[in-house]
Amino acid sequence: MKEVLVVGDTITDIDIFSEAVGLSLESPTLKSNFINKKSRLGGAANLVNHLCNFSKEIDFFTSANNDSINNLNDMGVNTINLQQENYNSKTRYWIQKGDSIYKYLQINNSIKMKNDIDVFTEFKKKINVNNYSKIIVSDYSLGIVNSEIANYISSNSSYCIGASQTSDRKSNFGWFENFDFLVCNEFESLSIKKKSNLCITLGSKGCKIGNIDYPTKKIDTQSAIGAGDAFLAAFSMTNDPNLANNYAREFLENNIVEFT
């Protein structure tokens, strides 16, 4: 039996760094000089990146372009790719002024799966859920995860854990109510009817399962981007909320926004 299957949307995170130099004379627009541009795996692929610290046997059902596939292959991940030309990205614009760093703008380029692709049929054709001791679903609402896949996984797998990045989208947490665990933040938990299988993340306060709080040490950080994926990876593999808190905190302590 294989150890882990991850099901979720791949996103490319792009960071563009610049330094503030003043205001435009033609219009009240902030001017900055370009410094650097960096790309990295995001979305469920970032979760997979963290999972590689816990397991060397990871299958990843996703939709990604060639660059992402190559990066995942370099990490030793077996990627089951559904639609190679699919390309989703988040571009964040960072501006530095003196010792201060600001995330000025974020632009999402989201392309959902094509309507003529039956994702559920392809999933069943390519994946045998009984081959895995653990299945992790990380949904970014881009088409890889749907209610049929979620129900199929919860009905047939030995252990499954899910997370859904609803953000400004309508909640789909009902898809995961029969999962062994659902990881969500405090705001998202308000829309979930079944509470017995929730691990609620509380940011700098740690997390909560049932009536038990698992606090963590508060730290100063330039950016909390990716902390949720770090926590989900550690919790999914260990079922230990304290260890997951510590892993996410250590990630944030080392998650320095570097312009060079």
PDB file of N, CA, C and O in Angstrom, residues 203-258:
ATOM      1  N   GLY A 203      -4.589  30.916  13.748  1.00  0.00           N
ATOM      2  CA  GLY A 203      -3.499  31.856  13.480  1.00  0.00           C
ATOM      3  C   GLY A 203      -2.431  31.800  14.550  1.00  0.00           C
ATOM      4  O   GLY A 203      -1.935  30.722  14.912  1.00  0.00           O
ATOM      5  N   SER A 204      -2.094  32.954  15.105  1.00  0.00           N
ATOM      6  CA  SER A 204      -1.037  33.035  16.115  1.00  0.00           C
ATOM      7  C   SER A 204      -1.422  32.374  17.435  1.00  0.00           C
ATOM      8  O   SER A 204      -0.571  32.178  18.309  1.00  0.00           O
ATOM      9  N   LYS A 205      -2.705  31.995  17.581  1.00  0.00           N
ATOM     10  CA  LYS A 205      -3.159  31.348  18.814  1.00  0.00           C
ATOM     11  C   LYS A 205      -3.057  29.826  18.745  1.00  0.00           C
ATOM     12  O   LYS A 205      -3.358  29.145  19.727  1.00  0.00           O
ATOM     13  N   GLY A 206      -2.665  29.284  17.584  1.00  0.00           N
ATOM     14  CA  GLY A 206      -2.520  27.843  17.470  1.00  0.00           C
ATOM     15  C   GLY A 206      -3.702  27.210  16.771  1.00  0.00           C
ATOM     16  O   GLY A 206      -4.125  27.648  15.704  1.00  0.00           O
ATOM     17  N   CYS A 207      -4.308  26.184  17.396  1.00  0.00           N
ATOM     18  CA  CYS A 207      -5.446  25.502  16.788  1.00  0.00           C
ATOM     19  C   CYS A 207      -6.335  24.921  17.880  1.00  0.00           C
ATOM     20  O   CYS A 207      -5.999  24.938  19.065  1.00  0.00           O
ATOM     21  N   LYS A 208      -7.477  24.387  17.426  1.00  0.00           N
ATOM     22  CA  LYS A 208      -8.458  23.849  18.364  1.00  0.00           C
ATOM     23  C   LYS A 208      -9.110  22.620  17.757  1.00  0.00           C
ATOM     24  O   LYS A 208      -9.488  22.619  16.583  1.00  0.00           O
ATOM     25  N   ILE A 209      -9.234  21.557  18.555  1.00  0.00           N
ATOM     26  CA  ILE A 209      -9.960  20.361  18.153  1.00  0.00           C
ATOM     27  C   ILE A 209     -10.981  20.062  19.236  1.00  0.00           C
ATOM     28  O   ILE A 209     -10.623  19.829  20.393  1.00  0.00           O
ATOM     29  N   GLY A 210     -12.257  20.089  18.864  1.00  0.00           N
ATOM     30  CA  GLY A 210     -13.300  19.944  19.864  1.00  0.00           C
ATOM     31  C   GLY A 210     -13.231  21.088  20.864  1.00  0.00           C
ATOM     32  O   GLY A 210     -13.197  22.260  20.480  1.00  0.00           O
ATOM     33  N   ASN A 211     -13.185  20.760  22.139  1.00  0.00           N
ATOM     34  CA  ASN A 211     -13.103  21.776  23.193  1.00  0.00           C
ATOM     35  C   ASN A 211     -11.676  21.990  23.695  1.00  0.00           C
ATOM     36  O   ASN A 211     -11.466  22.690  24.688  1.00  0.00           O
ATOM     37  N   ILE A 212     -10.701  21.389  23.010  1.00  0.00           N
ATOM     38  CA  ILE A 212      -9.316  21.468  23.470  1.00  0.00           C
ATOM     39  C   ILE A 212      -8.529  22.449  22.606  1.00  0.00           C
ATOM     40  O   ILE A 212      -8.509  22.347  21.376  1.00  0.00           O
ATOM     41  N   ASP A 213      -7.908  23.414  23.267  1.00  0.00           N
ATOM     42  CA  ASP A 213      -7.051  24.380  22.581  1.00  0.00           C
ATOM     43  C   ASP A 213      -5.604  23.895  22.600  1.00  0.00           C
ATOM     44  O   ASP A 213      -5.117  23.381  23.617  1.00  0.00           O
ATOM     45  N   TYR A 214      -4.926  24.105  21.479  1.00  0.00           N
ATOM     46  CA  TYR A 214      -3.508  23.775  21.365  1.00  0.00           C
ATOM     47  C   TYR A 214      -2.772  25.067  21.010  1.00  0.00           C
ATOM     48  O   TYR A 214      -2.641  25.410  19.831  1.00  0.00           O
ATOM     49  N   PRO A 215      -2.320  25.792  22.024  1.00  0.00           N
ATOM     50  CA  PRO A 215      -1.699  27.105  21.769  1.00  0.00           C
ATOM     51  C   PRO A 215      -0.312  26.976  21.166  1.00  0.00           C
ATOM     52  O   PRO A 215       0.320  25.919  21.230  1.00  0.00           O
ATOM     53  N   THR A 216       0.146  28.070  20.575  1.00  0.00           N
ATOM     54  CA  THR A 216       1.483  28.110  20.019  1.00  0.00           C
ATOM     55  C   THR A 216       2.135  29.434  20.385  1.00  0.00           C
ATOM     56  O   THR A 216       1.464  30.373  20.831  1.00  0.00           O
ATOM     57  N   LYS A 217       3.416  29.508  20.198  1.00  0.00           N
ATOM     58  CA  LYS A 217       4.162  30.724  20.497  1.00  0.00           C
ATOM     59  C   LYS A 217       3.953  31.752  19.390  1.00  0.00           C
ATOM     60  O   LYS A 217       4.077  31.452  18.209  1.00  0.00           O
ATOM     61  N   LYS A 218       3.599  32.960  19.778  1.00  0.00           N
ATOM     62  CA  LYS A 218       3.383  34.036  18.808  1.00  0.00           C
ATOM     63  C   LYS A 218       4.724  34.569  18.315  1.00  0.00           C
ATOM     64  O   LYS A 218       5.661  34.750  19.087  1.00  0.00           O
ATOM     65  N   ILE A 219       4.798  34.802  17.013  1.00  0.00           N
ATOM     66  CA  ILE A 219       6.041  35.328  16.434  1.00  0.00           C
ATOM     67  C   ILE A 219       5.715  36.497  15.525  1.00  0.00           C
ATOM     68  O   ILE A 219       4.588  36.673  15.065  1.00  0.00           O
ATOM     69  N   ASP A 220       6.720  37.314  15.287  1.00  0.00           N
ATOM     70  CA  ASP A 220       6.603  38.383  14.296  1.00  0.00           C
ATOM     71  C   ASP A 220       7.041  37.827  12.948  1.00  0.00           C
ATOM     72  O   ASP A 220       8.087  37.192  12.833  1.00  0.00           O
ATOM     73  N   THR A 221       6.240  38.075  11.933  1.00  0.00           N
ATOM     74  CA  THR A 221       6.562  37.551  10.609  1.00  0.00           C
ATOM     75  C   THR A 221       6.203  38.573   9.539  1.00  0.00           C
ATOM     76  O   THR A 221       5.257  39.347   9.696  1.00  0.00           O
ATOM     77  N   GLN A 222       6.971  38.591   8.474  1.00  0.00           N
ATOM     78  CA  GLN A 222       6.696  39.500   7.365  1.00  0.00           C
ATOM     79  C   GLN A 222       5.516  39.027   6.537  1.00  0.00           C
ATOM     80  O   GLN A 222       4.804  39.830   5.934  1.00  0.00           O
ATOM     81  N   SER A 223       5.303  37.727   6.495  1.00  0.00           N
ATOM     82  CA  SER A 223       4.238  37.175   5.666  1.00  0.00           C
ATOM     83  C   SER A 223       3.798  35.831   6.223  1.00  0.00           C
ATOM     84  O   SER A 223       4.618  35.000   6.597  1.00  0.00           O
ATOM     85  N   ALA A 224       2.474  35.634   6.274  1.00  0.00           N
ATOM     86  CA  ALA A 224       1.916  34.358   6.730  1.00  0.00           C
ATOM     87  C   ALA A 224       1.530  33.471   5.560  1.00  0.00           C
ATOM     88  O   ALA A 224       0.893  32.431   5.746  1.00  0.00           O
ATOM     89  N   ILE A 225       1.923  33.855   4.340  1.00  0.00           N
ATOM     90  CA  ILE A 225       1.587  33.082   3.147  1.00  0.00           C
ATOM     91  C   ILE A 225       2.191  31.681   3.248  1.00  0.00           C
ATOM     92  O   ILE A 225       3.379  31.525   3.504  1.00  0.00           O
ATOM     93  N   GLY A 226       1.361  30.672   3.052  1.00  0.00           N
ATOM     94  CA  GLY A 226       1.832  29.293   3.065  1.00  0.00           C
ATOM     95  C   GLY A 226       1.783  28.611   4.416  1.00  0.00           C
ATOM     96  O   GLY A 226       2.028  27.405   4.506  1.00  0.00           O
ATOM     97  N   ALA A 227       1.452  29.356   5.475  1.00  0.00           N
ATOM     98  CA  ALA A 227       1.432  28.755   6.807  1.00  0.00           C
ATOM     99  C   ALA A 227       0.349  27.685   6.922  1.00  0.00           C
ATOM    100  O   ALA A 227       0.540  26.666   7.589  1.00  0.00           O
ATOM    101  N   GLY A 228      -0.789  27.915   6.257  1.00  0.00           N
ATOM    102  CA  GLY A 228      -1.867  26.928   6.302  1.00  0.00           C
ATOM    103  C   GLY A 228      -1.463  25.611   5.673  1.00  0.00           C
ATOM    104  O   GLY A 228      -1.788  24.535   6.191  1.00  0.00           O
ATOM    105  N   ASP A 229      -0.754  25.670   4.557  1.00  0.00           N
ATOM    106  CA  ASP A 229      -0.269  24.446   3.911  1.00  0.00           C
ATOM    107  C   ASP A 229       0.742  23.723   4.789  1.00  0.00           C
ATOM    108  O   ASP A 229       0.752  22.486   4.863  1.00  0.00           O
ATOM    109  N   ALA A 230       1.600  24.489   5.456  1.00  0.00           N
ATOM    110  CA  ALA A 230       2.585  23.883   6.351  1.00  0.00           C
ATOM    111  C   ALA A 230       1.897  23.154   7.494  1.00  0.00           C
ATOM    112  O   ALA A 230       2.248  22.007   7.827  1.00  0.00           O
ATOM    113  N   PHE A 231       0.905  23.804   8.095  1.00  0.00           N
ATOM    114  CA  PHE A 231       0.164  23.176   9.196  1.00  0.00           C
ATOM    115  C   PHE A 231      -0.559  21.925   8.719  1.00  0.00           C
ATOM    116  O   PHE A 231      -0.495  20.870   9.358  1.00  0.00           O
ATOM    117  N   LEU A 232      -1.258  22.034   7.578  1.00  0.00           N
ATOM    118  CA  LEU A 232      -2.028  20.899   7.067  1.00  0.00           C
ATOM    119  C   LEU A 232      -1.128  19.702   6.785  1.00  0.00           C
ATOM    120  O   LEU A 232      -1.490  18.557   7.093  1.00  0.00           O
ATOM    121  N   ALA A 233       0.050  19.947   6.212  1.00  0.00           N
ATOM    122  CA  ALA A 233       0.970  18.854   5.919  1.00  0.00           C
ATOM    123  C   ALA A 233       1.385  18.136   7.193  1.00  0.00           C
ATOM    124  O   ALA A 233       1.336  16.898   7.278  1.00  0.00           O
ATOM    125  N   ALA A 234       1.801  18.896   8.184  1.00  0.00           N
ATOM    126  CA  ALA A 234       2.281  18.295   9.430  1.00  0.00           C
ATOM    127  C   ALA A 234       1.158  17.586  10.184  1.00  0.00           C
ATOM    128  O   ALA A 234       1.347  16.472  10.703  1.00  0.00           O
ATOM    129  N   PHE A 235      -0.002  18.197  10.240  1.00  0.00           N
ATOM    130  CA  PHE A 235      -1.121  17.579  10.958  1.00  0.00           C
ATOM    131  C   PHE A 235      -1.605  16.321  10.240  1.00  0.00           C
ATOM    132  O   PHE A 235      -1.920  15.311  10.869  1.00  0.00           O
ATOM    133  N   SER A 236      -1.659  16.375   8.909  1.00  0.00           N
ATOM    134  CA  SER A 236      -2.126  15.224   8.135  1.00  0.00           C
ATOM    135  C   SER A 236      -1.249  14.002   8.361  1.00  0.00           C
ATOM    136  O   SER A 236      -1.745  12.873   8.416  1.00  0.00           O
ATOM    137  N   MET A 237       0.062  14.225   8.472  1.00  0.00           N
ATOM    138  CA  MET A 237       0.997  13.108   8.561  1.00  0.00           C
ATOM    139  C   MET A 237       1.215  12.607   9.981  1.00  0.00           C
ATOM    140  O   MET A 237       1.654  11.469  10.180  1.00  0.00           O
ATOM    141  N   THR A 238       0.928  13.435  10.971  1.00  0.00           N
ATOM    142  CA  THR A 238       1.237  13.051  12.351  1.00  0.00           C
ATOM    143  C   THR A 238       0.014  12.969  13.263  1.00  0.00           C
ATOM    144  O   THR A 238       0.097  12.351  14.332  1.00  0.00           O
ATOM    145  N   ASN A 239      -1.087  13.623  12.878  1.00  0.00           N
ATOM    146  CA  ASN A 239      -2.270  13.755  13.746  1.00  0.00           C
ATOM    147  C   ASN A 239      -1.930  14.408  15.082  1.00  0.00           C
ATOM    148  O   ASN A 239      -2.631  14.219  16.079  1.00  0.00           O
ATOM    149  N   ASP A 240      -0.865  15.180  15.092  1.00  0.00           N
ATOM    150  CA  ASP A 240      -0.389  15.819  16.319  1.00  0.00           C
ATOM    151  C   ASP A 240      -0.518  17.335  16.161  1.00  0.00           C
ATOM    152  O   ASP A 240       0.292  17.961  15.466  1.00  0.00           O
ATOM    153  N   PRO A 241      -1.522  17.966  16.794  1.00  0.00           N
ATOM    154  CA  PRO A 241      -1.716  19.410  16.631  1.00  0.00           C
ATOM    155  C   PRO A 241      -0.563  20.242  17.167  1.00  0.00           C
ATOM    156  O   PRO A 241      -0.257  21.298  16.613  1.00  0.00           O
ATOM    157  N   ASN A 242       0.075  19.780  18.226  1.00  0.00           N
ATOM    158  CA  ASN A 242       1.210  20.530  18.769  1.00  0.00           C
ATOM    159  C   ASN A 242       2.387  20.512  17.800  1.00  0.00           C
ATOM    160  O   ASN A 242       3.040  21.541  17.572  1.00  0.00           O
ATOM    161  N   LEU A 243       2.652  19.350  17.233  1.00  0.00           N
ATOM    162  CA  LEU A 243       3.735  19.259  16.255  1.00  0.00           C
ATOM    163  C   LEU A 243       3.409  20.110  15.026  1.00  0.00           C
ATOM    164  O   LEU A 243       4.283  20.791  14.486  1.00  0.00           O
ATOM    165  N   ALA A 244       2.153  20.084  14.596  1.00  0.00           N
ATOM    166  CA  ALA A 244       1.750  20.889  13.435  1.00  0.00           C
ATOM    167  C   ALA A 244       1.905  22.379  13.723  1.00  0.00           C
ATOM    168  O   ALA A 244       2.357  23.146  12.865  1.00  0.00           O
ATOM    169  N   ASN A 245       1.546  22.804  14.930  1.00  0.00           N
ATOM    170  CA  ASN A 245       1.752  24.203  15.321  1.00  0.00           C
ATOM    171  C   ASN A 245       3.229  24.576  15.248  1.00  0.00           C
ATOM    172  O   ASN A 245       3.596  25.635  14.725  1.00  0.00           O
ATOM    173  N   ASN A 246       4.066  23.703  15.790  1.00  0.00           N
ATOM    174  CA  ASN A 246       5.502  23.983  15.806  1.00  0.00           C
ATOM    175  C   ASN A 246       6.086  24.013  14.394  1.00  0.00           C
ATOM    176  O   ASN A 246       6.931  24.866  14.076  1.00  0.00           O
ATOM    177  N   TYR A 247       5.630  23.094  13.549  1.00  0.00           N
ATOM    178  CA  TYR A 247       6.136  23.052  12.175  1.00  0.00           C
ATOM    179  C   TYR A 247       5.748  24.321  11.426  1.00  0.00           C
ATOM    180  O   TYR A 247       6.583  24.916  10.718  1.00  0.00           O
ATOM    181  N   ALA A 248       4.493  24.749  11.578  1.00  0.00           N
ATOM    182  CA  ALA A 248       4.038  25.970  10.906  1.00  0.00           C
ATOM    183  C   ALA A 248       4.770  27.194  11.445  1.00  0.00           C
ATOM    184  O   ALA A 248       5.124  28.101  10.681  1.00  0.00           O
ATOM    185  N   ARG A 249       5.018  27.216  12.751  1.00  0.00           N
ATOM    186  CA  ARG A 249       5.732  28.356  13.334  1.00  0.00           C
ATOM    187  C   ARG A 249       7.168  28.412  12.824  1.00  0.00           C
ATOM    188  O   ARG A 249       7.673  29.486  12.476  1.00  0.00           O
ATOM    189  N   GLU A 250       7.826  27.265  12.769  1.00  0.00           N
ATOM    190  CA  GLU A 250       9.200  27.244  12.261  1.00  0.00           C
ATOM    191  C   GLU A 250       9.247  27.665  10.793  1.00  0.00           C
ATOM    192  O   GLU A 250      10.180  28.346  10.358  1.00  0.00           O
ATOM    193  N   PHE A 251       8.217  27.266  10.037  1.00  0.00           N
ATOM    194  CA  PHE A 251       8.154  27.706   8.645  1.00  0.00           C
ATOM    195  C   PHE A 251       8.056  29.225   8.557  1.00  0.00           C
ATOM    196  O   PHE A 251       8.762  29.860   7.759  1.00  0.00           O
ATOM    197  N   LEU A 252       7.206  29.825   9.375  1.00  0.00           N
ATOM    198  CA  LEU A 252       7.050  31.278   9.353  1.00  0.00           C
ATOM    199  C   LEU A 252       8.315  31.991   9.807  1.00  0.00           C
ATOM    200  O   LEU A 252       8.672  33.045   9.273  1.00  0.00           O
ATOM    201  N   GLU A 253       8.985  31.421  10.790  1.00  0.00           N
ATOM    202  CA  GLU A 253      10.227  32.039  11.268  1.00  0.00           C
ATOM    203  C   GLU A 253      11.284  32.091  10.163  1.00  0.00           C
ATOM    204  O   GLU A 253      12.121  33.000  10.143  1.00  0.00           O
ATOM    205  N   ASN A 254      11.227  31.116   9.265  1.00  0.00           N
ATOM    206  CA  ASN A 254      12.202  31.064   8.161  1.00  0.00           C
ATOM    207  C   ASN A 254      11.655  31.624   6.859  1.00  0.00           C
ATOM    208  O   ASN A 254      12.375  31.657   5.856  1.00  0.00           O
ATOM    209  N   ASN A 255      10.394  32.037   6.880  1.00  0.00           N
ATOM    210  CA  ASN A 255       9.735  32.506   5.662  1.00  0.00           C
ATOM    211  C   ASN A 255      10.008  34.015   5.484  1.00  0.00           C
ATOM    212  O   ASN A 255       9.108  34.855   5.618  1.00  0.00           O
ATOM    213  N   ILE A 256      11.230  34.332   5.190  1.00  0.00           N
ATOM    214  CA  ILE A 256      11.654  35.726   5.047  1.00  0.00           C
ATOM    215  C   ILE A 256      11.435  36.183   3.609  1.00  0.00           C
ATOM    216  O   ILE A 256      11.814  35.479   2.662  1.00  0.00           O
ATOM    217  N   VAL A 257      10.780  37.320   3.468  1.00  0.00           N
ATOM    218  CA  VAL A 257      10.575  37.884   2.125  1.00  0.00           C
ATOM    219  C   VAL A 257      11.894  38.460   1.649  1.00  0.00           C
ATOM    220  O   VAL A 257      12.378  39.480   2.137  1.00  0.00           O
ATOM    221  N   GLU A 258      12.514  37.767   0.684  1.00  0.00           N
ATOM    222  CA  GLU A 258      13.838  38.176   0.195  1.00  0.00           C
ATOM    223  C   GLU A 258      13.724  38.820  -1.186  1.00  0.00           C
ATOM    224  O   GLU A 258      13.174  38.204  -2.120  1.00  0.00           O
TER     225      GLU A 258
END
